[in-house]
CSV table of N, CA and C in Angstrom, one decimal:
chain,number,residue,atom,x,y,z
A,1,MET,N,11.2,12.1,13.5
A,1,MET,CA,10.7,11.7,12.2
A,1,MET,C,10.1,10.3,12.3
A,2,GLU,N,9.0,10.1,11.6
A,2,GLU,CA,8.3,8.8,11.6
A,2,GLU,C,8.8,7.9,10.4
A,3,TYR,N,9.3,6.8,10.8
A,3,TYR,CA,9.9,5.9,9.7
A,3,TYR,C,9.1,4.6,9.5
A,4,SER,N,7.9,4.5,10.1
A,4,SER,CA,7.1,3.3,9.9
A,4,SER,C,6.7,3.0,8.5
A,5,GLY,N,6.4,4.1,7.8
A,5,GLY,CA,6.0,3.9,6.4
A,5,GLY,C,7.1,3.6,5.5
A,6,LEU,N,8.3,4.0,5.9
A,6,LEU,CA,9.5,3.7,5.1
A,6,LEU,C,9.8,2.2,5.0
A,7,ILE,N,9.6,1.5,6.1
A,7,ILE,CA,9.8,0.1,6.1
A,7,ILE,C,8.9,-0.6,5.1
A,8,LEU,N,7.7,-0.2,5.1
A,8,LEU,CA,6.7,-0.8,4.1
A,8,LEU,C,7.2,-0.5,2.7
A,9,LEU,N,7.6,0.8,2.4
A,9,LEU,CA,8.1,1.1,1.1
A,9,LEU,C,9.3,0.3,0.7
A,10,VAL,N,10.2,0.1,1.6
A,10,VAL,CA,11.4,-0.8,1.3
A,10,VAL,C,11.0,-2.2,0.9
A,11,PHE,N,10.0,-2.7,1.6
A,11,PHE,CA,9.5,-4.1,1.3
A,11,PHE,C,8.8,-4.1,-0.1
A,12,LEU,N,8.0,-3.0,-0.3
A,12,LEU,CA,7.4,-2.9,-1.6
A,12,LEU,C,8.4,-2.7,-2.7
A,13,ALA,N,9.5,-2.0,-2.5
A,13,ALA,CA,10.5,-1.8,-3.5
A,13,ALA,C,11.2,-3.2,-3.8
A,14,PHE,N,11.5,-4.0,-2.8
A,14,PHE,CA,12.0,-5.3,-3.1
A,14,PHE,C,11.1,-6.2,-3.9
A,15,LEU,N,9.8,-6.1,-3.6
A,15,LEU,CA,8.8,-6.9,-4.3
A,15,LEU,C,8.7,-6.4,-5.7
A,16,VAL,N,8.6,-5.1,-6.0
A,16,VAL,CA,8.6,-4.6,-7.3
A,16,VAL,C,9.8,-4.9,-8.1
A,17,ALA,N,11.0,-4.8,-7.5
A,17,ALA,CA,12.2,-5.2,-8.2
A,17,ALA,C,12.2,-6.6,-8.6
A,18,TRP,N,11.7,-7.5,-7.8
A,18,TRP,CA,11.7,-8.9,-8.1
A,18,TRP,C,10.7,-9.1,-9.3
A,19,LEU,N,9.5,-8.5,-9.2
A,19,LEU,CA,8.6,-8.6,-10.3
A,19,LEU,C,9.1,-8.0,-11.6
A,20,LEU,N,9.8,-6.8,-11.5
A,20,LEU,CA,10.3,-6.1,-12.6
A,20,LEU,C,11.4,-7.0,-13.3
A,21,ASN,N,12.1,-7.7,-12.5
A,21,ASN,CA,13.2,-8.6,-13.1
A,21,ASN,C,12.5,-9.7,-14.0
A,22,LYS,N,11.4,-10.2,-13.5
A,22,LYS,CA,10.6,-11.2,-14.3
A,22,LYS,C,10.1,-10.6,-15.6
A,23,VAL,N,9.6,-9.4,-15.5
A,23,VAL,CA,9.0,-8.7,-16.7
A,23,VAL,C,10.2,-8.3,-17.6
A,24,ARG,N,11.3,-7.9,-17.1
A,24,ARG,CA,12.5,-7.6,-17.9
A,24,ARG,C,12.9,-8.8,-18.7
A,25,ARG,N,13.0,-9.9,-18.1
A,25,ARG,CA,13.4,-11.2,-18.8
A,25,ARG,C,12.3,-11.5,-19.9
A,26,PHE,N,11.0,-11.3,-19.6
A,26,PHE,CA,10.0,-11.6,-20.6
A,26,PHE,C,10.1,-10.7,-21.8
A,27,PHE,N,10.3,-9.4,-21.6
A,27,PHE,CA,10.3,-8.5,-22.7
A,27,PHE,C,11.7,-8.3,-23.2
A,28,ARG,N,12.7,-8.9,-22.6
A,28,ARG,CA,14.1,-8.8,-23.0
A,28,ARG,C,14.6,-7.4,-23.0
A,29,LEU,N,14.3,-6.7,-21.9
A,29,LEU,CA,14.8,-5.3,-21.8
A,29,LEU,C,16.3,-5.3,-21.4
A,30,GLY,N,17.0,-4.3,-21.8
A,30,GLY,CA,18.4,-4.1,-21.4
A,30,GLY,C,18.6,-3.6,-20.0
A,31,ASN,N,19.8,-3.6,-19.6
A,31,ASN,CA,20.2,-3.1,-18.3
A,31,ASN,C,19.8,-1.6,-18.1
A,32,LEU,N,20.0,-0.8,-19.2
A,32,LEU,CA,19.7,0.6,-19.1
A,32,LEU,C,18.2,0.9,-18.8
A,33,ALA,N,17.4,0.1,-19.5
A,33,ALA,CA,15.9,0.3,-19.3
A,33,ALA,C,15.5,-0.1,-17.9
A,34,TYR,N,16.1,-1.2,-17.5
A,34,TYR,CA,15.8,-1.7,-16.1
A,34,TYR,C,16.3,-0.7,-15.1
A,35,ALA,N,17.5,-0.1,-15.2
A,35,ALA,CA,17.9,0.9,-14.3
A,35,ALA,C,17.1,2.1,-14.3
A,36,GLY,N,16.6,2.5,-15.5
A,36,GLY,CA,15.8,3.7,-15.6
A,36,GLY,C,14.5,3.5,-14.9
A,37,VAL,N,13.9,2.4,-15.1
A,37,VAL,CA,12.6,2.1,-14.4
A,37,VAL,C,12.8,2.1,-12.9
A,38,MET,N,13.9,1.5,-12.4
A,38,MET,CA,14.1,1.5,-11.0
A,38,MET,C,14.3,2.9,-10.4
A,39,ILE,N,15.1,3.7,-11.1
A,39,ILE,CA,15.3,5.1,-10.7
A,39,ILE,C,14.0,5.8,-10.6
A,40,VAL,N,13.2,5.7,-11.6
A,40,VAL,CA,11.9,6.4,-11.6
A,40,VAL,C,11.0,5.9,-10.4
A,41,PHE,N,11.0,4.6,-10.2
A,41,PHE,CA,10.3,4.0,-9.1
A,41,PHE,C,10.8,4.5,-7.7
A,42,ILE,N,12.1,4.6,-7.5
A,42,ILE,CA,12.6,5.0,-6.3
A,42,ILE,C,12.3,6.5,-6.0
A,43,ILE,N,12.4,7.3,-7.1
A,43,ILE,CA,12.1,8.7,-6.9
A,43,ILE,C,10.6,8.9,-6.6
A,44,ALA,N,9.7,8.1,-7.3
A,44,ALA,CA,8.3,8.2,-7.0
A,44,ALA,C,8.0,7.8,-5.6
A,45,MET,N,8.6,6.7,-5.1
A,45,MET,CA,8.3,6.2,-3.7
A,45,MET,C,8.8,7.2,-2.7
A,46,LEU,N,9.9,7.8,-2.9
A,46,LEU,CA,10.4,8.8,-2.0
A,46,LEU,C,9.6,10.1,-2.0
A,47,LEU,N,9.0,10.5,-3.1
A,47,LEU,CA,8.1,11.6,-3.1
A,47,LEU,C,6.8,11.3,-2.4
A,48,ILE,N,6.3,10.1,-2.6
A,48,ILE,CA,5.1,9.7,-1.9
A,48,ILE,C,5.3,9.6,-0.4
A,49,TRP,N,6.5,9.0,0.0
A,49,TRP,CA,6.8,8.9,1.4
A,49,TRP,C,7.0,10.3,2.0
A,50,GLY,N,7.6,11.2,1.3
A,50,GLY,CA,7.9,12.5,1.8
A,50,GLY,C,6.7,13.3,2.0
A,51,GLN,N,5.6,13.1,1.3
A,51,GLN,CA,4.3,13.8,1.5
A,51,GLN,C,3.6,13.3,2.7
A,52,THR,N,3.9,12.1,3.2
A,52,THR,CA,3.2,11.6,4.4
A,52,THR,C,3.8,12.1,5.7
A,53,ILE,N,5.1,12.7,5.6
A,53,ILE,CA,5.7,13.2,6.8
A,53,ILE,C,5.2,14.6,7.1
A,54,LYS,N,4.9,14.8,8.4
A,54,LYS,CA,4.3,16.1,8.8
A,54,LYS,C,5.3,16.8,9.7
């Protein structure tokens, strides 16, 4: 299996989590909304990564 794209996705996930935390503080979102957005993001990234594997 090829894992080179997974490293990039993990880096992007940390970057998006950091930015989302800034946005969450600005809009005063609760923990449940933050967790929901992160779960959707993780599922979407795994689906995108899964399509690149042959």
